[in-house]
């Protein structure tokens, strides 16, 4: 049976750089494909330190130059997310390890993925934290996410 919505939650550490960007890149892809109704897309952090904040101003500026509007407000992941989403996608191995530790059962654990699993062209197996980097770190995040989100769209078309 074709499921009504594909529910995707992107996860990083602070939910102010990588996962809000993944959310915006994926939203734009899905919108351009005319598939908005098929998807529910959100992001969250593993720490609540930045809860209530907009995405990092540097990240927003780099994203805006490529036509992405980062509108999400940082929030920490909550236990209910493991029920509410179909795919829970961490940006690096530490994110994924922490998600696995939090997963309440095997069904939830099976929803966890690493973002760069979906990438096609990249030499990277994770999306590096840009927080302490210069401009090139933020550009790299967007390059990697554009590749991985395109792959994620193909994965969703094949699996849902
Ligand atoms: P993000 O980047 O996980 O991509 O949102 C970070 C933002 C803030 C912190 C760490 C990573 N921090 O420790 O405050």
Coordinates of C-alpha atoms and ligand atoms in Angstrom, one line a residue:
X1 CA 0.0 0.0 0.0
X2 CA 1.3 3.4 -0.9
X3 CA 1.7 5.4 2.3
X4 CA 0.1 8.8 2.4
X5 CA 3.1 10.9 3.5
X6 CA 6.8 10.3 3.6
X7 CA 7.9 11.8 7.0
X8 CA 11.6 12.8 7.2
X9 CA 13.4 14.2 10.2
X10 CA 16.9 15.5 9.7
X11 CA 19.2 15.5 12.8
X12 CA 22.4 17.2 13.7
X13 CA 24.0 18.3 17.0
X14 CA 22.7 21.9 17.5
X15 CA 19.9 22.1 14.8
X16 CA 21.2 25.5 13.7
X17 CA 23.5 24.6 10.8
X18 CA 23.4 21.2 9.1
X19 CA 19.9 19.8 9.7
X20 CA 18.0 23.1 9.1
X21 CA 19.9 23.3 5.8
X22 CA 19.1 19.7 4.9
X23 CA 15.5 20.5 5.6
X24 CA 15.5 23.6 3.3
X25 CA 17.4 21.7 0.5
X26 CA 15.0 18.8 0.6
X27 CA 11.9 21.1 0.8
X28 CA 13.1 22.9 -2.3
X29 CA 13.7 19.7 -4.2
X30 CA 10.4 18.3 -3.3
X31 CA 8.6 21.6 -4.2
X32 CA 10.3 21.7 -7.6
X33 CA 9.2 18.2 -8.2
X34 CA 5.6 19.2 -7.4
X35 CA 5.6 16.6 -4.6
X36 CA 5.0 18.8 -1.6
X37 CA 1.9 17.0 -0.6
X38 CA 3.8 13.7 -0.4
X39 CA 6.3 14.8 2.2
X40 CA 6.5 16.0 5.8
X41 CA 10.0 17.4 6.5
X42 CA 11.4 18.6 9.8
X43 CA 14.7 18.9 11.7
X44 CA 15.9 18.7 15.3
X45 CA 19.0 18.7 17.4
X46 CA 20.6 16.2 19.8
X47 CA 21.2 19.0 22.2
X48 CA 18.7 21.7 23.3
X49 CA 21.3 24.4 23.7
X50 CA 20.0 26.5 20.8
X51 CA 16.3 25.8 21.4
X52 CA 14.1 28.6 20.1
X53 CA 16.9 30.1 17.9
X54 CA 16.8 30.6 14.2
X55 CA 19.5 28.9 12.1
X56 CA 23.1 30.2 12.4
X57 CA 23.4 33.6 10.5
X58 CA 26.4 32.4 8.5
X59 CA 24.6 29.3 7.5
X60 CA 21.5 31.3 6.5
X61 CA 23.6 33.7 4.4
X62 CA 25.4 30.9 2.5
X63 CA 22.1 29.1 1.9
X64 CA 20.4 32.2 0.7
X65 CA 23.0 32.7 -2.0
X66 CA 21.8 29.4 -3.4
X67 CA 18.1 30.2 -3.1
X68 CA 17.4 28.4 0.2
X69 CA 15.4 30.1 2.9
X70 CA 16.2 28.6 6.4
X71 CA 13.1 29.2 8.4
X72 CA 13.2 26.5 11.0
X73 CA 13.5 27.2 14.7
X74 CA 15.9 25.0 16.7
X75 CA 14.4 22.3 18.8
X76 CA 15.8 19.2 20.5
X77 CA 14.7 15.7 19.4
X78 CA 11.9 14.2 21.5
X79 CA 11.0 10.5 22.1
X80 CA 7.8 10.9 20.1
X81 CA 9.8 11.7 16.9
X82 CA 10.7 8.0 16.6
X83 CA 7.0 7.3 16.1
X84 CA 6.2 10.4 14.1
X85 CA 8.8 10.0 11.3
X86 CA 9.6 7.3 8.8
X87 CA 13.2 8.3 8.2
X88 CA 15.5 9.8 10.9
X89 CA 18.7 11.0 9.2
X90 CA 21.8 12.0 11.1
X91 CA 24.6 14.1 9.6
X92 CA 27.6 12.2 11.0
X93 CA 28.5 9.0 12.9
X94 CA 28.2 10.6 16.3
X95 CA 24.7 11.7 15.5
X96 CA 23.8 8.2 14.3
X97 CA 25.3 6.6 17.3
X98 CA 23.4 8.9 19.7
X99 CA 20.2 8.3 17.7
X100 CA 20.7 4.5 18.0
X101 CA 21.2 4.9 21.7
X102 CA 17.9 6.8 22.0
X103 CA 15.8 4.6 19.8
X104 CA 13.1 3.0 22.0
X105 CA 12.8 -0.2 19.9
X106 CA 14.0 -2.1 16.9
X107 CA 11.4 -0.6 14.6
X108 CA 12.6 2.9 15.5
X109 CA 16.2 1.9 15.1
X110 CA 15.5 0.8 11.6
X111 CA 14.4 4.3 10.7
X112 CA 17.9 5.7 11.4
X113 CA 20.2 6.6 8.5
X114 CA 23.4 8.6 7.8
X115 CA 22.9 11.5 5.4
X116 CA 25.8 10.6 3.1
X117 CA 24.4 7.1 2.6
X118 CA 22.2 8.8 0.0
X119 CA 25.0 10.7 -1.8
X120 CA 26.2 9.7 -5.2
X121 CA 29.3 11.9 -6.1
X122 CA 30.9 12.6 -2.8
X123 CA 34.1 11.4 -1.2
X124 CA 32.7 12.3 2.2
X125 CA 30.9 9.8 4.4
X126 CA 29.5 12.5 6.7
X127 CA 28.5 16.2 6.7
X128 CA 31.2 17.9 8.8
X129 CA 30.1 20.3 11.5
X130 CA 30.7 23.8 10.1
X131 CA 30.3 25.7 13.4
X132 CA 34.0 26.5 13.9
X133 CA 34.9 26.6 10.2
X134 CA 35.2 29.4 7.8
X135 CA 33.1 30.1 4.8
X136 CA 34.3 27.0 3.0
X137 CA 32.8 24.8 5.7
X138 CA 29.3 26.2 5.1
X139 CA 29.7 25.9 1.3
X140 CA 30.8 22.3 1.8
X141 CA 27.7 21.5 3.9
X142 CA 25.5 22.8 1.1
X143 CA 27.4 20.9 -1.6
X144 CA 27.1 17.7 0.3
X145 CA 23.5 18.2 1.2
X146 CA 22.5 19.0 -2.4
X147 CA 24.0 15.7 -3.5
X148 CA 22.6 13.6 -0.6
X149 CA 19.1 15.2 -0.9
X150 CA 18.9 14.3 -4.6
X151 CA 19.8 10.7 -3.6
X152 CA 17.3 10.8 -0.8
X153 CA 14.6 11.8 -3.3
X154 CA 15.5 8.8 -5.5
X155 CA 15.5 6.5 -2.4
X156 CA 12.0 7.8 -1.4
X157 CA 10.6 7.2 -4.9
X158 CA 11.9 3.6 -4.8
X159 CA 11.0 2.7 -1.2
X160 CA 7.7 4.4 -0.4
Ligands
LIG1 P1 25.0 21.9 13.8 O1 26.2 22.7 14.2 O2 25.0 20.6 14.6 O3 25.2 21.6 12.3 O4 23.7 22.7 14.1 C1 26.5 23.0 15.6 C2 25.9 24.1 16.1 C3 26.1 24.4 17.5 C4 26.9 23.6 18.2 C5 27.5 22.5 17.7 C6 27.2 22.2 16.3 N1 27.2 23.9 19.6 O5 27.9 23.1 20.2 O6 26.7 24.9 20.1

